[in-house]
Amino acid sequence: MDRKLLEILEGDGRLSTKQIAMMLSKEEGDIKKIIDEYEKNGVILGYKAIVDWDKTDREYATALIELKVTPQYNRGFDAIAERIYNYPEVQSVYLMSGSYDLCVILEGKTIREVALFVAQRLAPLEAVQSTATHFVLRKYKDKGVIYGPANFDERGNCN
Amino acid sequence: MDYNKFLSDKVRTIKPSGIRKFFDMLSTMKDVISLTVGQPDFPTPYHISNAAVESITKNKTYYTSNSGLIELREGISDYLSRRFDLHYAANGEIVVTVGGSEAIDMAFRAILNPGDEVIVPEPCFVCYSPLIEVMGGVSVPLYTSVEDKFKVTPEKLLPLITDKTKAIVLSYPSNPTGAIMTKEDLEAIAPILIEKDILVLSDEIYGELTYGRDHVSIASLDGMRDRTVMVSGFSKAYAMTGWRLGYVCAPKEIMDQILKLHQYGIMCASTASQFAGVEAITNGDEDVKYMKEKYDRRRQYVVTRLNEMGLECFEPEGAFYVFPRIDSFGISSEEFCQKLLDEKRVAIVPGDAFGTGSEGFARISYAYSIEHLTIALDRMEEFVKDLKK
């Protein structure tokens, strides 16, 4: 039941506890309690909308930056990761296996802003050995959602 | 010009489908939030669609054998045995059809002589009686009731059997009621069918969509396989309605006749669809599970809401429909649905579209997102409140 609840919320974070209770044939109070618990212990970290900024007039650049870094004695990659993820422009930081160490996803107003961030904030860090910045040219799909025109219900009434 | 003399008397006397009339009217209206669609809202799983695309680009665009691709028939044979304990030979006992609908049509054509009676439990999907009648058969309605959870019971069945009764239609899980028949329910009627020597047309198109317990096919019961024509397809389980892919399974003696009709009338099901079907039936179990889980959430949501707003609603255990009672307001189901449409712009299908025994009910499809269902049910709730005043 808990897994079902999390899957429901992961699919649509805007559902009310009442709706979820009905979907699972449970009491609303119980659902509230479980969600509160998840929010407290950090299983549920937040709720966000998925925005396609390309459909607005806001300029919005996304970049994926590969970082090779020197791990720190005793703290491994955690210290440098923390240093980086605390910048609000940074959307995601992943520790990777393979040819580089940290994958940093940056979102900024413009390409220039992103470039400056890499040059002024990331590259000078002592632990950073090298950076490779890749700009996203177009988002086709993010977080399981396809970026494109809104879906219309084209199903025919047949039976 | 008088066309009547050109037209078939049999076909002319068939009534157009009541559901069609409602849908035609609906298609002219704007800003309607609909709960009428009888097909999945999921896209066909990508790997399944892709199998068809690949078959086309590899020029596999020929006719297949009349019965269908042997890989597909073998896939269906394996699937039926692992899911429902049904055992049909890929060669001779399975024919791939253009949807379950063709299978139903072919089955009636293969078995009916003029005057033969076929028992058709109502409420039911709209196609059975017209297809029986066009063959000169007589459709004998068996009115199932909400008290019996819309199942066929021995008490209702026995009085309808005459020496002309040739077959009974069993369509479970049911469109429009969402009813199922459990193993025990089927075991209660099977001895009667055997004793009275009656054939079964078992339409199991919603067989994958049951909630809480697995579907049981009457053909898996002792002594029933030899007197059952089993019809199913890919539409509902794999979200493949537009591919028009189904199948019919029957003992060879019946199938030989069905195959002749299929061969002359259809040749074979669309080849690209058949390749998609091979992928679906061999690698699609997880997709079915995923969609079924979603339907189940919506089912519970809709049933709870309907009961809360005071529309008595028996709990459907299959398909993706609920069939609430709406007869407590002193208006017909058609009036109820028309008023709901006019006043709140919500469309549901009046029960009487599914047979005369279905008056007082309406069909609601939950093949929609929770968001969509919520908006529609909120409006319905207001509507019911107003009606009660």
XYZ file of C-alpha atoms in Angstrom:
548
model
C 0.000 0.000 0.000
C 2.828 2.432 0.841
C 4.545 1.764 -2.431
C 1.257 2.257 -4.260
C 0.762 5.551 -2.467
C 4.232 6.771 -3.421
C 3.736 5.719 -7.027
C 0.456 7.595 -7.173
C 2.080 10.753 -5.794
C 5.125 10.401 -8.003
C 2.779 10.295 -10.987
C 0.752 13.324 -9.886
C 1.814 15.363 -6.884
C -1.284 17.545 -7.004
C -3.737 14.823 -6.008
C -5.428 15.597 -2.718
C -5.303 13.222 0.227
C -9.026 12.753 -0.279
C -8.570 11.676 -3.881
C -5.753 9.320 -2.962
C -7.783 7.835 -0.130
C -10.595 7.061 -2.565
C -8.206 5.567 -5.099
C -6.899 3.178 -2.479
C -10.214 2.680 -0.653
C -8.661 3.948 2.587
C -9.522 6.584 5.157
C -8.319 10.072 4.342
C -6.876 10.461 7.852
C -4.646 7.420 7.371
C -3.362 8.714 4.047
C -2.598 12.102 5.618
C -0.684 10.435 8.412
C 1.433 8.362 6.030
C 2.215 11.318 3.789
C 3.165 13.464 6.785
C 5.502 10.722 7.910
C 7.091 10.525 4.436
C 7.532 14.266 4.343
C 9.092 14.276 7.793
C 11.551 11.468 7.163
C 12.461 12.776 3.724
C 11.093 9.958 1.568
C 8.991 12.653 -0.074
C 11.254 15.651 -0.654
C 8.926 18.006 -2.467
C 6.274 18.622 -5.126
C 6.911 20.566 -8.331
C 5.328 21.408 -11.636
C 6.981 20.375 -14.872
C 7.283 23.548 -16.938
C 8.129 23.758 -20.606
C 9.800 27.171 -20.615
C 10.216 27.020 -24.392
C 6.494 27.653 -24.638
C 6.919 30.936 -22.759
C 8.891 34.055 -23.633
C 11.454 33.366 -20.947
C 14.916 32.524 -22.194
C 15.982 29.415 -20.421
C 19.244 27.578 -20.941
C 20.060 24.139 -19.616
C 23.543 22.659 -19.537
C 25.009 19.360 -18.490
C 28.517 19.711 -17.124
C 30.875 16.794 -16.710
C 33.336 17.392 -13.888
C 36.464 15.475 -13.090
C 37.323 16.171 -9.480
C 39.853 15.147 -6.852
C 38.153 13.404 -3.970
C 38.941 14.798 -0.582
C 40.667 12.838 2.151
C 38.076 11.347 4.509
C 35.061 12.866 2.754
C 35.429 11.429 -0.744
C 33.279 13.317 -3.216
C 30.787 14.609 -0.677
C 32.526 17.865 0.152
C 32.972 19.006 -3.430
C 29.462 17.868 -4.323
C 28.065 19.891 -1.443
C 30.080 22.911 -2.470
C 28.482 22.712 -5.905
C 24.901 21.743 -5.129
C 24.417 24.662 -2.782
C 24.378 27.081 -5.701
C 20.710 27.670 -6.501
C 21.374 27.623 -10.252
C 22.387 23.985 -9.929
C 19.415 21.713 -10.567
C 21.032 18.316 -10.144
C 24.311 16.822 -9.046
C 25.017 13.131 -9.556
C 28.099 11.101 -8.713
C 28.810 8.993 -11.774
C 30.639 5.827 -12.628
C 32.741 5.972 -15.787
C 34.919 8.574 -17.398
C 34.036 11.537 -15.179
C 32.955 11.997 -11.580
C 30.218 14.561 -11.125
C 27.376 15.300 -13.486
C 26.038 18.793 -12.833
C 22.856 20.052 -14.442
C 22.564 23.790 -14.538
C 19.623 25.920 -15.456
C 20.020 29.605 -16.070
C 18.499 32.576 -17.771
C 20.861 32.572 -20.722
C 23.667 30.574 -22.232
C 26.051 33.375 -21.248
C 24.974 33.127 -17.638
C 25.568 29.405 -17.599
C 28.965 29.848 -19.232
C 29.938 32.447 -16.638
C 28.871 30.183 -13.833
C 31.117 27.419 -15.118
C 34.040 29.778 -15.638
C 33.703 31.718 -12.399
C 32.222 29.255 -9.942
C 33.045 25.723 -10.978
C 36.349 25.780 -12.837
C 38.287 27.698 -10.140
C 37.394 25.195 -7.422
C 40.536 23.523 -6.261
C 39.160 20.027 -6.407
C 37.945 20.448 -9.967
C 40.397 19.020 -12.469
C 38.449 19.626 -15.625
C 35.007 20.570 -16.906
C 33.144 19.773 -20.115
C 29.993 21.785 -20.685
C 27.231 20.511 -22.956
C 24.308 22.783 -23.688
C 20.895 21.259 -24.106
C 19.549 22.265 -27.500
C 16.093 20.895 -26.998
C 14.251 18.984 -24.333
C 12.193 16.169 -25.757
C 11.276 14.477 -22.533
C 11.982 15.186 -18.885
C 10.912 13.357 -15.718
C 8.836 10.981 -17.802
C 6.947 13.768 -19.528
C 7.203 14.352 -23.268
C 7.698 18.009 -24.175
C 5.374 18.878 -26.987
C 1.889 20.057 -27.713
C -0.656 19.246 -25.018
C -2.414 15.956 -25.607
C -5.935 15.938 -26.909
C -8.233 13.014 -26.399
C -8.577 11.708 -29.919
C -10.338 8.523 -28.999
C -13.508 7.807 -30.907
C -16.749 6.818 -29.273
C -17.237 3.392 -30.690
C -18.566 0.942 -28.149
C -35.399 6.114 -56.251
C -36.782 3.271 -54.176
C -33.731 1.679 -52.700
C -35.678 -0.753 -50.568
C -35.948 -3.215 -53.403
C -32.156 -3.206 -53.640
C -31.579 -3.716 -49.952
C -31.521 -6.847 -47.870
C -34.722 -7.212 -45.868
C -32.798 -8.789 -43.034
C -30.321 -5.949 -42.785
C -32.976 -3.278 -43.163
C -34.874 -4.579 -40.161
C -31.851 -4.447 -37.870
C -32.101 -1.485 -35.538
C -29.205 0.938 -35.525
C -27.277 0.821 -32.279
C -28.758 2.983 -29.500
C -25.305 3.866 -28.302
C -24.479 5.177 -31.787
C -27.388 7.598 -31.680
C -26.125 8.991 -28.403
C -22.544 9.268 -29.642
C -23.616 11.014 -32.847
C -25.498 13.607 -30.843
C -22.502 14.006 -28.548
C -20.106 14.623 -31.409
C -22.006 17.786 -32.341
C -21.595 19.331 -28.879
C -18.745 21.441 -27.602
C -17.074 21.754 -24.180
C -18.395 18.425 -23.027
C -16.455 16.452 -20.484
C -16.976 12.867 -21.477
C -17.047 9.637 -19.528
C -18.274 7.620 -22.471
C -15.207 6.285 -24.218
C -14.956 2.502 -24.190
C -11.275 2.199 -24.915
C -8.028 2.567 -22.978
C -6.572 6.058 -22.577
C -3.029 4.675 -22.659
C -1.061 4.678 -25.877
C -0.089 1.268 -27.234
C 3.159 0.354 -25.443
C 6.011 1.582 -27.554
C 7.800 -1.721 -28.034
C 4.582 -3.153 -29.437
C 4.032 -0.305 -31.899
C 7.666 -0.476 -32.851
C 7.406 -4.169 -33.742
C 4.788 -3.222 -36.327
C 6.870 -0.339 -37.681
C 9.839 -2.637 -38.008
C 7.796 -5.252 -39.835
C 6.689 -2.613 -42.331
C 10.168 -1.225 -42.980
C 11.419 -4.773 -43.446
C 8.770 -5.192 -46.132
C 6.774 -7.780 -44.276
C 3.726 -6.386 -45.981
C 2.288 -9.523 -47.535
C -0.885 -11.425 -46.616
C -0.281 -13.928 -43.870
C -1.888 -17.360 -43.825
C -5.654 -17.084 -43.424
C -5.482 -18.164 -39.799
C -2.778 -15.618 -39.032
C 0.991 -15.713 -38.513
C 1.996 -19.014 -36.979
C 4.230 -17.146 -34.456
C 1.203 -15.218 -33.335
C -1.038 -18.267 -33.052
C 1.670 -20.047 -31.074
C 2.027 -16.967 -28.878
C -1.723 -16.907 -28.267
C -1.738 -20.635 -27.528
C 1.068 -20.239 -24.931
C -0.538 -17.177 -23.433
C -3.966 -18.767 -23.000
C -2.422 -21.775 -21.367
C -0.243 -19.778 -18.921
C -2.900 -17.197 -18.043
C -6.198 -19.045 -18.144
C -5.409 -22.759 -18.309
C -6.954 -22.933 -21.792
C -5.444 -25.317 -24.282
C -5.881 -24.627 -27.977
C -3.673 -25.882 -30.786
C -1.983 -23.133 -32.785
C -2.806 -25.160 -35.862
C -6.499 -25.684 -36.395
C -8.037 -24.256 -33.226
C -6.991 -20.578 -33.295
C -7.781 -17.998 -35.963
C -6.542 -14.407 -35.780
C -9.323 -11.953 -36.613
C -9.919 -8.264 -37.265
C -10.723 -7.495 -33.645
C -12.976 -9.458 -31.345
C -15.928 -8.087 -33.308
C -15.116 -10.073 -36.430
C -14.632 -13.168 -34.305
C -18.121 -12.762 -32.823
C -19.682 -12.232 -36.241
C -17.896 -15.231 -37.761
C -18.825 -17.436 -34.835
C -22.550 -16.656 -35.181
C -22.410 -17.158 -38.935
C -20.708 -20.509 -38.493
C -23.256 -21.895 -36.034
C -26.679 -20.373 -36.697
C -29.564 -21.640 -38.791
C -32.810 -19.699 -39.164
C -34.954 -20.075 -36.065
C -32.080 -20.989 -33.760
C -32.330 -19.304 -30.411
C -29.395 -17.679 -28.684
C -29.658 -16.560 -25.086
C -28.108 -13.134 -24.626
C -27.648 -11.878 -21.057
C -28.427 -8.172 -20.761
C -27.212 -5.513 -20.113
C -24.599 -6.280 -22.723
C -22.543 -4.809 -25.493
C -24.657 -3.894 -28.493
C -23.470 -6.253 -31.216
C -24.786 -9.669 -30.289
C -28.491 -9.481 -31.093
C -28.148 -7.768 -34.497
C -25.517 -10.281 -35.597
C -27.734 -13.143 -34.451
C -30.784 -11.710 -36.183
C -29.073 -11.114 -39.488
C -28.457 -14.873 -39.595
C -32.155 -15.505 -39.018
C -31.471 -16.471 -35.427
C -33.595 -15.369 -32.503
C -31.977 -13.423 -29.710
C -33.514 -14.347 -26.353
C -32.659 -11.790 -23.677
C -31.750 -12.998 -20.200
C -32.239 -10.035 -17.898
C -29.540 -10.139 -15.278
C -30.125 -7.988 -12.228
C -28.036 -5.873 -9.942
C -29.185 -8.103 -7.061
C -27.398 -10.998 -8.814
C -24.431 -8.711 -9.525
C -25.393 -8.934 -13.203
C -24.406 -12.580 -13.427
C -26.150 -15.413 -15.234
C -27.756 -17.682 -12.641
C -29.271 -21.156 -13.131
C -32.644 -19.748 -11.991
C -32.658 -17.184 -14.769
C -31.177 -19.497 -17.368
C -33.344 -22.582 -17.051
C -36.745 -21.086 -17.956
C -35.347 -19.609 -21.166
C -34.107 -22.885 -22.591
C -36.290 -24.398 -25.315
C -35.658 -27.132 -27.848
C -34.539 -24.379 -30.222
C -31.870 -23.006 -27.913
C -28.570 -23.443 -29.648
C -26.203 -21.185 -27.783
C -25.699 -18.671 -25.018
C -23.499 -15.604 -25.095
C -21.315 -15.066 -22.048
C -19.597 -11.716 -22.045
C -17.627 -11.421 -18.821
C -15.981 -9.246 -17.583
C -18.902 -7.225 -18.816
C -19.265 -4.072 -20.817
C -21.284 -2.126 -19.574
C -21.698 -3.438 -16.013
C -18.141 -4.350 -15.018
C -19.559 -7.617 -13.655
C -17.528 -10.803 -13.680
C -18.450 -14.448 -13.322
C -16.287 -16.377 -10.875
C -15.367 -20.032 -11.197
C -18.231 -20.896 -8.824
C -20.706 -18.849 -10.847
C -19.645 -20.635 -14.023
C -19.710 -24.035 -12.350
C -23.310 -23.402 -11.407
C -24.446 -23.059 -15.014
C -22.024 -25.402 -16.801
C -23.916 -28.636 -15.951
C -27.095 -27.123 -17.378
C -25.360 -26.178 -20.607
C -23.919 -29.676 -20.892
C -27.174 -31.416 -20.072
C -29.193 -29.282 -22.481
C -26.453 -29.522 -25.098
C -25.958 -25.786 -25.525
C -22.983 -24.061 -27.105
C -21.278 -21.033 -25.497
C -19.960 -17.966 -27.252
C -17.641 -16.616 -24.586
C -16.519 -13.052 -25.273
C -13.490 -12.570 -23.026
C -12.123 -9.357 -24.493
C -11.846 -7.828 -20.992
C -10.344 -11.006 -19.516
C -7.114 -9.285 -18.460
C -8.941 -6.507 -16.669
C -10.211 -7.997 -13.446
C -9.503 -6.555 -10.035
C -8.838 -8.652 -6.991
C -9.083 -12.039 -8.647
C -8.112 -13.581 -11.951
C -10.528 -14.112 -14.783
C -11.799 -17.653 -15.288
C -12.853 -18.821 -18.723
C -15.805 -21.153 -18.938
C -13.809 -23.165 -21.472
C -11.414 -24.174 -18.678
C -14.200 -26.037 -16.844
C -14.601 -29.802 -17.256
C -16.609 -30.671 -20.318
C -16.940 -27.053 -21.515
C -14.035 -26.639 -23.910
C -15.692 -28.773 -26.564
C -18.845 -26.634 -26.519
C -17.263 -23.193 -26.270
C -16.251 -20.703 -28.908
C -13.870 -18.378 -27.103
C -13.345 -14.867 -28.434
C -10.758 -12.384 -27.241
C -8.309 -9.841 -28.560
C -5.627 -7.280 -27.978
C -7.708 -4.094 -27.801
C -8.376 -3.717 -24.110
C -5.482 -5.555 -22.491
C -2.708 -3.919 -24.508
C -4.396 -0.621 -25.429
C -4.533 -1.667 -29.081
C -8.100 -0.833 -30.116
C -7.141 0.802 -33.399
C -5.022 -2.122 -34.508
C -8.148 -4.237 -34.884
C -6.620 -7.474 -33.707
C -8.491 -10.306 -32.069
C -8.785 -14.045 -32.157
C -11.227 -16.884 -31.895
C -10.539 -20.284 -30.391
C -12.794 -23.281 -30.903
C -12.783 -27.010 -31.473
C -11.523 -27.845 -34.952
C -14.938 -28.880 -36.290
C -16.340 -25.413 -35.584
C -13.145 -23.654 -36.559
C -13.101 -25.282 -40.000
C -16.365 -23.485 -40.722
C -15.258 -20.180 -39.185
C -12.058 -20.304 -41.192
C -13.971 -20.585 -44.490
C -15.939 -17.427 -43.704
C -12.850 -15.568 -42.526
C -10.954 -16.675 -45.633
C -13.620 -15.473 -48.065
C -14.650 -12.343 -46.195
C -11.427 -11.063 -44.677
C -8.475 -13.147 -45.986
C -6.337 -12.315 -42.961
C -5.935 -9.694 -40.253
C -3.628 -6.776 -41.040
C -0.082 -8.085 -41.164
C 1.524 -5.149 -39.346
C -1.032 -5.527 -36.558
C -0.206 -9.201 -36.328
C 3.491 -8.438 -35.847
C 2.564 -5.989 -33.112
C 0.451 -8.763 -31.624
C 3.393 -11.170 -31.516
C 5.372 -8.614 -29.499
C 2.415 -7.882 -27.223
C 1.636 -11.472 -26.404
C 5.242 -12.501 -25.818
C 6.623 -9.402 -24.058
C 3.566 -7.443 -22.926
C 2.695 -8.905 -19.525
C 4.286 -6.004 -17.633
C 2.382 -3.449 -19.695
C -0.893 -5.131 -18.869
C -0.001 -5.142 -15.187
C 0.879 -1.454 -15.239
C -2.340 -0.347 -16.927
C -4.484 -2.623 -14.807
C -3.038 -1.091 -11.657
C -4.002 2.380 -12.932
C -7.519 1.269 -13.828
C -7.925 -0.224 -10.395
C -7.048 3.083 -8.688
C -9.589 4.902 -10.836
C -12.199 2.213 -10.290
C -11.990 2.607 -6.532
C -12.032 6.374 -6.837
C -15.124 6.443 -9.059
C -17.085 3.869 -7.054
C -16.375 5.708 -3.793
C -17.399 9.043 -5.249
C -20.600 7.726 -6.801
C -21.641 6.080 -3.570
C -20.815 9.251 -1.644
C -23.021 11.352 -3.897
C -25.820 8.883 -3.362
C -25.772 6.988 -6.643
C -25.980 3.388 -5.604
C -23.295 1.509 -7.401
C -22.500 -2.171 -7.277
C -18.764 -2.772 -7.167
C -17.522 -3.725 -10.618
C -14.770 -6.320 -10.588
C -13.748 -6.147 -14.225
C -13.451 -4.092 -17.441
C -13.310 -0.294 -17.002
C -16.916 0.647 -16.445
C -19.167 1.354 -13.528
C -22.901 1.020 -13.877
C -24.622 3.088 -11.211
C -28.323 3.053 -10.498
C -29.947 6.326 -11.413
C -33.615 5.408 -11.125
C -34.319 7.074 -7.778
C -35.059 10.460 -9.369
C -38.206 9.445 -11.212
C -36.776 10.030 -14.683
C -35.618 7.599 -17.329
C -31.933 6.898 -17.832
C -32.091 8.685 -21.158
C -33.591 11.787 -19.531
C -31.039 11.643 -16.730
C -28.147 11.547 -19.165
C -29.637 14.216 -21.408
C -30.194 16.547 -18.448
C -26.697 15.907 -17.148
C -25.351 16.729 -20.563
C -27.451 19.879 -21.013
C -26.991 21.266 -17.518
C -23.471 20.199 -16.573
C -21.909 19.249 -19.894
C -20.979 15.794 -18.651
C -21.582 12.820 -20.929
C -22.343 9.313 -19.698
C -24.173 6.597 -21.620
C -27.806 5.843 -20.731
C -28.327 2.240 -19.702
C -31.063 1.566 -22.243
C -28.404 1.615 -24.974
C -27.380 -1.804 -23.648
C -30.735 -3.516 -23.858
C -34.238 -2.992 -22.587
C -33.316 -4.586 -19.265
C -30.815 -1.832 -18.561
C -33.240 1.001 -17.928
C -32.533 2.817 -14.674
C -28.765 2.589 -15.014
C -26.027 4.482 -16.802
C -22.553 3.508 -17.918
C -19.545 5.479 -16.791
C -16.150 4.670 -18.264
C -13.116 5.228 -16.075
C -10.590 4.965 -18.892
C -9.602 8.554 -18.045
C -7.077 10.293 -15.812
C -8.009 10.947 -12.190
C -7.904 14.656 -12.982
C -10.497 14.240 -15.731
C -12.634 11.942 -13.595
C -12.542 14.431 -10.721
C -13.830 17.314 -12.814
C -16.601 15.193 -14.302
C -17.625 13.682 -10.970
C -17.603 17.087 -9.252
C -20.099 18.281 -11.830
C -22.139 15.111 -11.492
C -22.260 15.606 -7.755
C -23.701 19.113 -8.186
C -26.176 17.710 -10.678
C -27.378 14.977 -8.331
C -27.695 17.507 -5.489
C -29.880 19.712 -7.706
C -32.017 16.750 -8.741
C -32.634 15.760 -5.137
C -34.030 19.196 -4.314
